[in-house]
JSON list of N, CA, C and O in Angstrom, two decimals:
[
{"chain": "A", "resi": 1, "resn": "UNK", "atom": "N", "xyz": [-8.05, 29.17, 24.53]},
{"chain": "A", "resi": 1, "resn": "UNK", "atom": "CA", "xyz": [-7.74, 28.06, 23.79]},
{"chain": "A", "resi": 1, "resn": "UNK", "atom": "C", "xyz": [-6.13, 27.94, 23.02]},
{"chain": "A", "resi": 1, "resn": "UNK", "atom": "O", "xyz": [-5.53, 26.82, 23.03]},
{"chain": "A", "resi": 2, "resn": "UNK", "atom": "N", "xyz": [-6.15, 28.94, 22.44]},
{"chain": "A", "resi": 2, "resn": "UNK", "atom": "CA", "xyz": [-4.75, 28.70, 21.42]},
{"chain": "A", "resi": 2, "resn": "UNK", "atom": "C", "xyz": [-3.75, 28.90, 22.69]},
{"chain": "A", "resi": 2, "resn": "UNK", "atom": "O", "xyz": [-2.43, 28.08, 22.09]},
{"chain": "A", "resi": 3, "resn": "UNK", "atom": "N", "xyz": [-3.82, 29.36, 23.61]},
{"chain": "A", "resi": 3, "resn": "UNK", "atom": "CA", "xyz": [-2.68, 29.32, 24.09]},
{"chain": "A", "resi": 3, "resn": "UNK", "atom": "C", "xyz": [-2.23, 28.10, 25.38]},
{"chain": "A", "resi": 3, "resn": "UNK", "atom": "O", "xyz": [-1.34, 27.83, 25.33]},
{"chain": "A", "resi": 4, "resn": "UNK", "atom": "N", "xyz": [-3.47, 27.70, 25.24]},
{"chain": "A", "resi": 4, "resn": "UNK", "atom": "CA", "xyz": [-3.16, 26.10, 25.99]},
{"chain": "A", "resi": 4, "resn": "UNK", "atom": "C", "xyz": [-2.43, 25.53, 24.86]},
{"chain": "A", "resi": 4, "resn": "UNK", "atom": "O", "xyz": [-1.64, 24.53, 25.50]},
{"chain": "A", "resi": 5, "resn": "UNK", "atom": "N", "xyz": [-2.96, 25.02, 24.05]},
{"chain": "A", "resi": 5, "resn": "UNK", "atom": "CA", "xyz": [-2.32, 24.40, 22.53]},
{"chain": "A", "resi": 5, "resn": "UNK", "atom": "C", "xyz": [-0.93, 24.69, 22.76]},
{"chain": "A", "resi": 5, "resn": "UNK", "atom": "O", "xyz": [-0.34, 23.93, 22.38]},
{"chain": "A", "resi": 6, "resn": "UNK", "atom": "N", "xyz": [-0.53, 25.95, 22.51]},
{"chain": "A", "resi": 6, "resn": "UNK", "atom": "CA", "xyz": [0.86, 26.71, 22.09]},
{"chain": "A", "resi": 6, "resn": "UNK", "atom": "C", "xyz": [1.55, 25.82, 23.53]},
{"chain": "A", "resi": 6, "resn": "UNK", "atom": "O", "xyz": [2.79, 25.22, 23.39]},
{"chain": "A", "resi": 7, "resn": "UNK", "atom": "N", "xyz": [1.24, 25.78, 24.80]},
{"chain": "A", "resi": 7, "resn": "UNK", "atom": "CA", "xyz": [1.99, 25.49, 25.84]},
{"chain": "A", "resi": 7, "resn": "UNK", "atom": "C", "xyz": [1.96, 24.10, 25.68]},
{"chain": "A", "resi": 7, "resn": "UNK", "atom": "O", "xyz": [2.94, 23.42, 26.33]},
{"chain": "A", "resi": 8, "resn": "UNK", "atom": "N", "xyz": [1.10, 23.32, 25.39]},
{"chain": "A", "resi": 8, "resn": "UNK", "atom": "CA", "xyz": [1.14, 21.97, 25.43]},
{"chain": "A", "resi": 8, "resn": "UNK", "atom": "C", "xyz": [2.26, 21.62, 24.17]},
{"chain": "A", "resi": 8, "resn": "UNK", "atom": "O", "xyz": [3.03, 20.26, 24.17]},
{"chain": "A", "resi": 9, "resn": "UNK", "atom": "N", "xyz": [2.39, 22.33, 22.96]},
{"chain": "A", "resi": 9, "resn": "UNK", "atom": "CA", "xyz": [3.01, 21.87, 22.14]},
{"chain": "A", "resi": 9, "resn": "UNK", "atom": "C", "xyz": [4.76, 22.13, 22.51]},
{"chain": "A", "resi": 9, "resn": "UNK", "atom": "O", "xyz": [5.71, 21.37, 22.37]},
{"chain": "A", "resi": 10, "resn": "UNK", "atom": "N", "xyz": [4.96, 23.19, 23.36]},
{"chain": "A", "resi": 10, "resn": "UNK", "atom": "CA", "xyz": [6.13, 23.39, 23.81]},
{"chain": "A", "resi": 10, "resn": "UNK", "atom": "C", "xyz": [6.42, 22.27, 25.07]},
{"chain": "A", "resi": 10, "resn": "UNK", "atom": "O", "xyz": [7.85, 21.60, 25.07]},
{"chain": "A", "resi": 11, "resn": "UNK", "atom": "N", "xyz": [5.16, 21.98, 25.57]},
{"chain": "A", "resi": 11, "resn": "UNK", "atom": "CA", "xyz": [6.35, 20.63, 26.71]},
{"chain": "A", "resi": 11, "resn": "UNK", "atom": "C", "xyz": [6.08, 19.70, 25.63]},
{"chain": "A", "resi": 11, "resn": "UNK", "atom": "O", "xyz": [7.31, 18.91, 26.30]},
{"chain": "A", "resi": 12, "resn": "UNK", "atom": "N", "xyz": [5.52, 19.25, 24.74]},
{"chain": "A", "resi": 12, "resn": "UNK", "atom": "CA", "xyz": [5.99, 17.98, 24.17]},
{"chain": "A", "resi": 12, "resn": "UNK", "atom": "C", "xyz": [7.25, 17.79, 23.35]},
{"chain": "A", "resi": 12, "resn": "UNK", "atom": "O", "xyz": [8.03, 17.17, 23.31]},
{"chain": "A", "resi": 13, "resn": "UNK", "atom": "N", "xyz": [7.61, 19.01, 23.01]},
{"chain": "A", "resi": 13, "resn": "UNK", "atom": "CA", "xyz": [8.77, 19.13, 22.29]},
{"chain": "A", "resi": 13, "resn": "UNK", "atom": "C", "xyz": [10.20, 19.27, 23.21]},
{"chain": "A", "resi": 13, "resn": "UNK", "atom": "O", "xyz": [10.92, 18.60, 23.20]},
{"chain": "A", "resi": 14, "resn": "UNK", "atom": "N", "xyz": [9.66, 19.82, 24.47]},
{"chain": "A", "resi": 14, "resn": "UNK", "atom": "CA", "xyz": [10.97, 19.71, 25.67]},
{"chain": "A", "resi": 14, "resn": "UNK", "atom": "C", "xyz": [10.61, 18.39, 25.59]},
{"chain": "A", "resi": 14, "resn": "UNK", "atom": "O", "xyz": [12.13, 17.50, 26.19]},
{"chain": "A", "resi": 15, "resn": "UNK", "atom": "N", "xyz": [9.74, 17.36, 26.23]},
{"chain": "A", "resi": 15, "resn": "UNK", "atom": "CA", "xyz": [9.94, 16.12, 26.57]},
{"chain": "A", "resi": 15, "resn": "UNK", "atom": "C", "xyz": [10.24, 15.32, 25.40]},
{"chain": "A", "resi": 15, "resn": "UNK", "atom": "O", "xyz": [11.46, 14.46, 25.77]},
{"chain": "A", "resi": 16, "resn": "UNK", "atom": "N", "xyz": [10.45, 15.46, 24.22]},
{"chain": "A", "resi": 16, "resn": "UNK", "atom": "CA", "xyz": [11.31, 14.72, 23.01]},
{"chain": "A", "resi": 16, "resn": "UNK", "atom": "C", "xyz": [12.35, 14.75, 23.23]},
{"chain": "A", "resi": 16, "resn": "UNK", "atom": "O", "xyz": [13.32, 14.02, 22.84]},
{"chain": "A", "resi": 17, "resn": "UNK", "atom": "N", "xyz": [12.83, 16.16, 22.97]},
{"chain": "A", "resi": 17, "resn": "UNK", "atom": "CA", "xyz": [14.18, 16.25, 23.17]},
{"chain": "A", "resi": 17, "resn": "UNK", "atom": "C", "xyz": [14.82, 15.89, 24.47]},
{"chain": "A", "resi": 17, "resn": "UNK", "atom": "O", "xyz": [15.49, 15.24, 24.22]},
{"chain": "A", "resi": 18, "resn": "UNK", "atom": "N", "xyz": [14.06, 15.90, 25.44]},
{"chain": "A", "resi": 18, "resn": "UNK", "atom": "CA", "xyz": [14.86, 15.43, 26.81]},
{"chain": "A", "resi": 18, "resn": "UNK", "atom": "C", "xyz": [14.91, 13.71, 26.31]},
{"chain": "A", "resi": 18, "resn": "UNK", "atom": "O", "xyz": [15.91, 13.33, 26.83]},
{"chain": "A", "resi": 19, "resn": "UNK", "atom": "N", "xyz": [13.90, 13.18, 25.77]},
{"chain": "A", "resi": 19, "resn": "UNK", "atom": "CA", "xyz": [14.21, 11.77, 25.70]},
{"chain": "A", "resi": 19, "resn": "UNK", "atom": "C", "xyz": [15.28, 11.29, 24.63]},
{"chain": "A", "resi": 19, "resn": "UNK", "atom": "O", "xyz": [15.87, 10.41, 24.88]},
{"chain": "A", "resi": 20, "resn": "UNK", "atom": "N", "xyz": [15.03, 12.05, 23.41]},
{"chain": "A", "resi": 20, "resn": "UNK", "atom": "CA", "xyz": [16.43, 12.02, 22.59]},
{"chain": "A", "resi": 20, "resn": "UNK", "atom": "C", "xyz": [17.40, 12.07, 23.31]},
{"chain": "A", "resi": 20, "resn": "UNK", "atom": "O", "xyz": [18.54, 11.38, 23.02]},
{"chain": "A", "resi": 21, "resn": "UNK", "atom": "N", "xyz": [17.56, 13.49, 23.92]},
{"chain": "A", "resi": 21, "resn": "UNK", "atom": "CA", "xyz": [19.44, 13.63, 24.73]},
{"chain": "A", "resi": 21, "resn": "UNK", "atom": "C", "xyz": [19.61, 12.29, 25.60]},
{"chain": "A", "resi": 21, "resn": "UNK", "atom": "O", "xyz": [20.71, 12.04, 25.75]},
{"chain": "A", "resi": 22, "resn": "UNK", "atom": "N", "xyz": [18.53, 12.00, 26.76]},
{"chain": "A", "resi": 22, "resn": "UNK", "atom": "CA", "xyz": [18.88, 11.10, 27.56]},
{"chain": "A", "resi": 22, "resn": "UNK", "atom": "C", "xyz": [19.11, 9.61, 27.09]},
{"chain": "A", "resi": 22, "resn": "UNK", "atom": "O", "xyz": [19.53, 8.65, 28.15]},
{"chain": "A", "resi": 23, "resn": "UNK", "atom": "N", "xyz": [18.15, 9.62, 26.34]},
{"chain": "A", "resi": 23, "resn": "UNK", "atom": "CA", "xyz": [18.42, 7.54, 25.93]},
{"chain": "A", "resi": 23, "resn": "UNK", "atom": "C", "xyz": [18.27, 7.55, 24.41]},
{"chain": "A", "resi": 23, "resn": "UNK", "atom": "O", "xyz": [17.28, 7.41, 23.27]},
{"chain": "A", "resi": 24, "resn": "UNK", "atom": "N", "xyz": [19.53, 8.17, 23.53]},
{"chain": "A", "resi": 24, "resn": "UNK", "atom": "CA", "xyz": [19.39, 8.38, 21.92]},
{"chain": "A", "resi": 24, "resn": "UNK", "atom": "C", "xyz": [19.01, 6.62, 21.57]},
{"chain": "A", "resi": 24, "resn": "UNK", "atom": "O", "xyz": [18.29, 6.71, 20.19]},
{"chain": "A", "resi": 25, "resn": "UNK", "atom": "N", "xyz": [19.89, 5.68, 21.82]},
{"chain": "A", "resi": 25, "resn": "UNK", "atom": "CA", "xyz": [19.63, 4.34, 21.32]},
{"chain": "A", "resi": 25, "resn": "UNK", "atom": "C", "xyz": [17.77, 4.13, 21.11]},
{"chain": "A", "resi": 25, "resn": "UNK", "atom": "O", "xyz": [17.59, 3.72, 20.52]},
{"chain": "A", "resi": 26, "resn": "UNK", "atom": "N", "xyz": [17.48, 4.02, 22.35]},
{"chain": "A", "resi": 26, "resn": "UNK", "atom": "CA", "xyz": [16.20, 4.12, 22.56]},
{"chain": "A", "resi": 26, "resn": "UNK", "atom": "C", "xyz": [15.53, 4.95, 21.93]},
{"chain": "A", "resi": 26, "resn": "UNK", "atom": "O", "xyz": [14.32, 4.43, 20.89]},
{"chain": "A", "resi": 27, "resn": "UNK", "atom": "N", "xyz": [15.58, 5.81, 21.58]},
{"chain": "A", "resi": 27, "resn": "UNK", "atom": "CA", "xyz": [14.83, 6.88, 20.42]},
{"chain": "A", "resi": 27, "resn": "UNK", "atom": "C", "xyz": [14.55, 6.19, 19.31]},
{"chain": "A", "resi": 27, "resn": "UNK", "atom": "O", "xyz": [13.94, 6.44, 18.55]},
{"chain": "A", "resi": 28, "resn": "UNK", "atom": "N", "xyz": [16.21, 5.69, 18.88]},
{"chain": "A", "resi": 28, "resn": "UNK", "atom": "CA", "xyz": [16.47, 5.77, 17.45]},
{"chain": "A", "resi": 28, "resn": "UNK", "atom": "C", "xyz": [15.41, 4.30, 17.41]},
{"chain": "A", "resi": 28, "resn": "UNK", "atom": "O", "xyz": [15.23, 4.03, 16.16]},
{"chain": "A", "resi": 29, "resn": "UNK", "atom": "N", "xyz": [15.52, 3.37, 18.20]},
{"chain": "A", "resi": 29, "resn": "UNK", "atom": "CA", "xyz": [14.47, 2.14, 18.08]},
{"chain": "A", "resi": 29, "resn": "UNK", "atom": "C", "xyz": [13.34, 2.46, 17.99]},
{"chain": "A", "resi": 29, "resn": "UNK", "atom": "O", "xyz": [12.56, 1.82, 17.13]},
{"chain": "A", "resi": 30, "resn": "UNK", "atom": "N", "xyz": [12.46, 3.76, 18.42]},
{"chain": "A", "resi": 30, "resn": "UNK", "atom": "CA", "xyz": [11.22, 3.56, 18.86]},
{"chain": "A", "resi": 30, "resn": "UNK", "atom": "C", "xyz": [10.66, 4.22, 17.29]},
{"chain": "A", "resi": 30, "resn": "UNK", "atom": "O", "xyz": [10.12, 4.27, 16.42]},
{"chain": "A", "resi": 31, "resn": "UNK", "atom": "N", "xyz": [11.90, 5.33, 16.47]},
{"chain": "A", "resi": 31, "resn": "UNK", "atom": "CA", "xyz": [11.85, 5.57, 15.05]},
{"chain": "A", "resi": 31, "resn": "UNK", "atom": "C", "xyz": [11.74, 4.63, 14.23]},
{"chain": "A", "resi": 31, "resn": "UNK", "atom": "O", "xyz": [11.28, 4.60, 13.27]},
{"chain": "A", "resi": 32, "resn": "UNK", "atom": "N", "xyz": [12.83, 3.86, 14.55]},
{"chain": "A", "resi": 32, "resn": "UNK", "atom": "CA", "xyz": [12.67, 2.64, 13.61]},
{"chain": "A", "resi": 32, "resn": "UNK", "atom": "C", "xyz": [11.09, 1.75, 13.83]},
{"chain": "A", "resi": 32, "resn": "UNK", "atom": "O", "xyz": [10.80, 1.40, 12.81]},
{"chain": "A", "resi": 33, "resn": "UNK", "atom": "N", "xyz": [10.65, 1.51, 15.06]},
{"chain": "A", "resi": 33, "resn": "UNK", "atom": "CA", "xyz": [9.42, 0.98, 15.11]},
{"chain": "A", "resi": 33, "resn": "UNK", "atom": "C", "xyz": [8.64, 1.68, 14.02]},
{"chain": "A", "resi": 33, "resn": "UNK", "atom": "O", "xyz": [7.38, 1.01, 13.51]},
{"chain": "A", "resi": 34, "resn": "UNK", "atom": "N", "xyz": [8.67, 3.14, 14.65]},
{"chain": "A", "resi": 34, "resn": "UNK", "atom": "CA", "xyz": [7.66, 4.07, 13.59]},
{"chain": "A", "resi": 34, "resn": "UNK", "atom": "C", "xyz": [7.47, 3.60, 12.07]},
{"chain": "A", "resi": 34, "resn": "UNK", "atom": "O", "xyz": [6.48, 4.01, 11.64]},
{"chain": "A", "resi": 35, "resn": "UNK", "atom": "N", "xyz": [9.06, 4.00, 11.71]},
{"chain": "A", "resi": 35, "resn": "UNK", "atom": "CA", "xyz": [8.83, 3.86, 10.47]},
{"chain": "A", "resi": 35, "resn": "UNK", "atom": "C", "xyz": [8.24, 2.47, 9.97]},
{"chain": "A", "resi": 35, "resn": "UNK", "atom": "O", "xyz": [7.98, 2.35, 8.54]},
{"chain": "A", "resi": 36, "resn": "UNK", "atom": "N", "xyz": [8.55, 1.39, 10.70]},
{"chain": "A", "resi": 36, "resn": "UNK", "atom": "CA", "xyz": [8.20, 0.07, 10.27]},
{"chain": "A", "resi": 36, "resn": "UNK", "atom": "C", "xyz": [6.70, -0.12, 10.44]},
{"chain": "A", "resi": 36, "resn": "UNK", "atom": "O", "xyz": [6.15, -0.40, 9.49]},
{"chain": "A", "resi": 37, "resn": "UNK", "atom": "N", "xyz": [6.50, 0.72, 10.99]},
{"chain": "A", "resi": 37, "resn": "UNK", "atom": "CA", "xyz": [4.54, 0.22, 11.17]},
{"chain": "A", "resi": 37, "resn": "UNK", "atom": "C", "xyz": [4.31, 1.68, 9.95]},
{"chain": "A", "resi": 37, "resn": "UNK", "atom": "O", "xyz": [3.26, 0.93, 9.22]},
{"chain": "A", "resi": 38, "resn": "UNK", "atom": "N", "xyz": [4.45, 2.55, 9.63]},
{"chain": "A", "resi": 38, "resn": "UNK", "atom": "CA", "xyz": [3.98, 3.52, 8.38]},
{"chain": "A", "resi": 38, "resn": "UNK", "atom": "C", "xyz": [4.38, 2.28, 7.16]},
{"chain": "A", "resi": 38, "resn": "UNK", "atom": "O", "xyz": [3.40, 2.69, 5.90]},
{"chain": "A", "resi": 39, "resn": "UNK", "atom": "N", "xyz": [5.63, 2.12, 6.79]},
{"chain": "A", "resi": 39, "resn": "UNK", "atom": "CA", "xyz": [5.97, 1.05, 5.91]},
{"chain": "A", "resi": 39, "resn": "UNK", "atom": "C", "xyz": [4.82, -0.31, 5.87]},
{"chain": "A", "resi": 39, "resn": "UNK", "atom": "O", "xyz": [4.20, -0.47, 4.56]},
{"chain": "A", "resi": 40, "resn": "UNK", "atom": "N", "xyz": [4.43, -1.13, 7.06]},
{"chain": "A", "resi": 40, "resn": "UNK", "atom": "CA", "xyz": [3.49, -2.02, 6.83]},
{"chain": "A", "resi": 40, "resn": "UNK", "atom": "C", "xyz": [2.26, -1.40, 6.25]},
{"chain": "A", "resi": 40, "resn": "UNK", "atom": "O", "xyz": [1.38, -2.24, 5.61]},
{"chain": "A", "resi": 41, "resn": "UNK", "atom": "N", "xyz": [1.96, -0.31, 6.70]},
{"chain": "A", "resi": 41, "resn": "UNK", "atom": "CA", "xyz": [0.87, 0.52, 6.44]},
{"chain": "A", "resi": 41, "resn": "UNK", "atom": "C", "xyz": [0.61, 0.76, 5.42]},
{"chain": "A", "resi": 41, "resn": "UNK", "atom": "O", "xyz": [-0.63, 0.30, 4.48]},
{"chain": "A", "resi": 42, "resn": "UNK", "atom": "N", "xyz": [1.35, 1.33, 4.74]},
{"chain": "A", "resi": 42, "resn": "UNK", "atom": "CA", "xyz": [1.74, 1.66, 3.24]},
{"chain": "A", "resi": 42, "resn": "UNK", "atom": "C", "xyz": [1.64, 0.12, 2.13]},
{"chain": "A", "resi": 42, "resn": "UNK", "atom": "O", "xyz": [0.89, 0.35, 1.15]},
{"chain": "A", "resi": 43, "resn": "UNK", "atom": "N", "xyz": [2.17, -0.85, 2.64]},
{"chain": "A", "resi": 43, "resn": "UNK", "atom": "CA", "xyz": [2.06, -2.19, 2.05]},
{"chain": "A", "resi": 43, "resn": "UNK", "atom": "C", "xyz": [0.82, -2.20, 1.67]},
{"chain": "A", "resi": 43, "resn": "UNK", "atom": "O", "xyz": [0.42, -2.93, 0.99]},
{"chain": "A", "resi": 44, "resn": "UNK", "atom": "N", "xyz": [0.18, -2.25, 3.10]},
{"chain": "A", "resi": 44, "resn": "UNK", "atom": "CA", "xyz": [-1.08, -3.07, 3.09]},
{"chain": "A", "resi": 44, "resn": "UNK", "atom": "C", "xyz": [-1.92, -2.50, 2.34]},
{"chain": "A", "resi": 44, "resn": "UNK", "atom": "O", "xyz": [-3.33, -2.94, 1.75]},
{"chain": "A", "resi": 45, "resn": "UNK", "atom": "N", "xyz": [-1.83, -0.93, 2.32]},
{"chain": "A", "resi": 45, "resn": "UNK", "atom": "CA", "xyz": [-3.01, -0.12, 1.77]},
{"chain": "A", "resi": 45, "resn": "UNK", "atom": "C", "xyz": [-2.95, -0.33, -0.43]},
{"chain": "A", "resi": 45, "resn": "UNK", "atom": "O", "xyz": [-3.59, -0.83, -0.94]},
{"chain": "A", "resi": 46, "resn": "UNK", "atom": "N", "xyz": [-1.28, -0.77, -0.48]},
{"chain": "A", "resi": 46, "resn": "UNK", "atom": "CA", "xyz": [-0.93, -1.02, -1.78]},
{"chain": "A", "resi": 46, "resn": "UNK", "atom": "C", "xyz": [-1.57, -2.59, -2.20]},
{"chain": "A", "resi": 46, "resn": "UNK", "atom": "O", "xyz": [-2.11, -2.37, -3.30]},
{"chain": "A", "resi": 47, "resn": "UNK", "atom": "N", "xyz": [-1.69, -3.26, -1.26]},
{"chain": "A", "resi": 47, "resn": "UNK", "atom": "CA", "xyz": [-2.15, -5.07, -1.54]},
{"chain": "A", "resi": 47, "resn": "UNK", "atom": "C", "xyz": [-3.99, -4.78, -1.55]},
{"chain": "A", "resi": 47, "resn": "UNK", "atom": "O", "xyz": [-4.36, -5.18, -2.58]},
{"chain": "A", "resi": 48, "resn": "UNK", "atom": "N", "xyz": [-4.33, -3.67, -0.98]},
{"chain": "A", "resi": 48, "resn": "UNK", "atom": "CA", "xyz": [-5.59, -3.55, -0.86]},
{"chain": "A", "resi": 48, "resn": "UNK", "atom": "C", "xyz": [-6.23, -3.05, -2.51]},
{"chain": "A", "resi": 48, "resn": "UNK", "atom": "O", "xyz": [-6.64, -3.60, -2.46]},
{"chain": "A", "resi": 49, "resn": "UNK", "atom": "N", "xyz": [-5.19, -2.24, -2.93]},
{"chain": "A", "resi": 49, "resn": "UNK", "atom": "CA", "xyz": [-5.90, -1.55, -4.19]},
{"chain": "A", "resi": 49, "resn": "UNK", "atom": "C", "xyz": [-5.33, -2.33, -5.25]},
{"chain": "A", "resi": 49, "resn": "UNK", "atom": "O", "xyz": [-5.95, -2.52, -6.06]},
{"chain": "A", "resi": 50, "resn": "UNK", "atom": "N", "xyz": [-4.47, -3.27, -4.95]},
{"chain": "A", "resi": 50, "resn": "UNK", "atom": "CA", "xyz": [-4.05, -3.89, -6.26]},
{"chain": "A", "resi": 50, "resn": "UNK", "atom": "C", "xyz": [-5.19, -5.41, -6.31]},
{"chain": "A", "resi": 50, "resn": "UNK", "atom": "O", "xyz": [-5.91, -5.71, -7.37]},
{"chain": "A", "resi": 51, "resn": "UNK", "atom": "N", "xyz": [-5.55, -5.43, -4.89]},
{"chain": "A", "resi": 51, "resn": "UNK", "atom": "CA", "xyz": [-6.97, -6.79, -5.19]},
{"chain": "A", "resi": 51, "resn": "UNK", "atom": "C", "xyz": [-8.46, -6.09, -5.43]},
{"chain": "A", "resi": 51, "resn": "UNK", "atom": "O", "xyz": [-9.05, -6.86, -6.32]},
{"chain": "A", "resi": 52, "resn": "UNK", "atom": "N", "xyz": [-8.27, -4.81, -5.08]},
{"chain": "A", "resi": 52, "resn": "UNK", "atom": "CA", "xyz": [-9.50, -4.07, -6.03]},
{"chain": "A", "resi": 52, "resn": "UNK", "atom": "C", "xyz": [-9.31, -3.94, -7.45]},
{"chain": "A", "resi": 52, "resn": "UNK", "atom": "O", "xyz": [-10.90, -4.37, -8.00]},
{"chain": "A", "resi": 53, "resn": "UNK", "atom": "N", "xyz": [-8.38, -3.91, -7.86]},
{"chain": "A", "resi": 53, "resn": "UNK", "atom": "CA", "xyz": [-7.82, -3.80, -9.63]},
{"chain": "A", "resi": 53, "resn": "UNK", "atom": "C", "xyz": [-8.74, -4.80, -9.89]},
{"chain": "A", "resi": 53, "resn": "UNK", "atom": "O", "xyz": [-8.85, -4.91, -11.05]},
{"chain": "A", "resi": 54, "resn": "UNK", "atom": "N", "xyz": [-8.42, -6.11, -9.48]},
{"chain": "A", "resi": 54, "resn": "UNK", "atom": "CA", "xyz": [-8.04, -7.41, -9.92]},
{"chain": "A", "resi": 54, "resn": "UNK", "atom": "C", "xyz": [-9.46, -7.59, -10.18]},
{"chain": "A", "resi": 54, "resn": "UNK", "atom": "O", "xyz": [-10.36, -7.67, -10.13]}
]
C-alpha cells in the first residue's frame, strides 16, 4: 500500500510539473483561482465568527 501511495505521488508531481512547463499562463491562472477561493473561504469563516460574537 505504501509503495502504491509513493507511485501515485510521483505521478502527480510529474503531471503538475508537465502542466506548469507546457502552459505556464494557464497554471498561473489556476493558482490565482485557488488562492482566491482560499481567501473567500477565510473571509466567510471570519464573517461567521464575527456574527457569532454579536
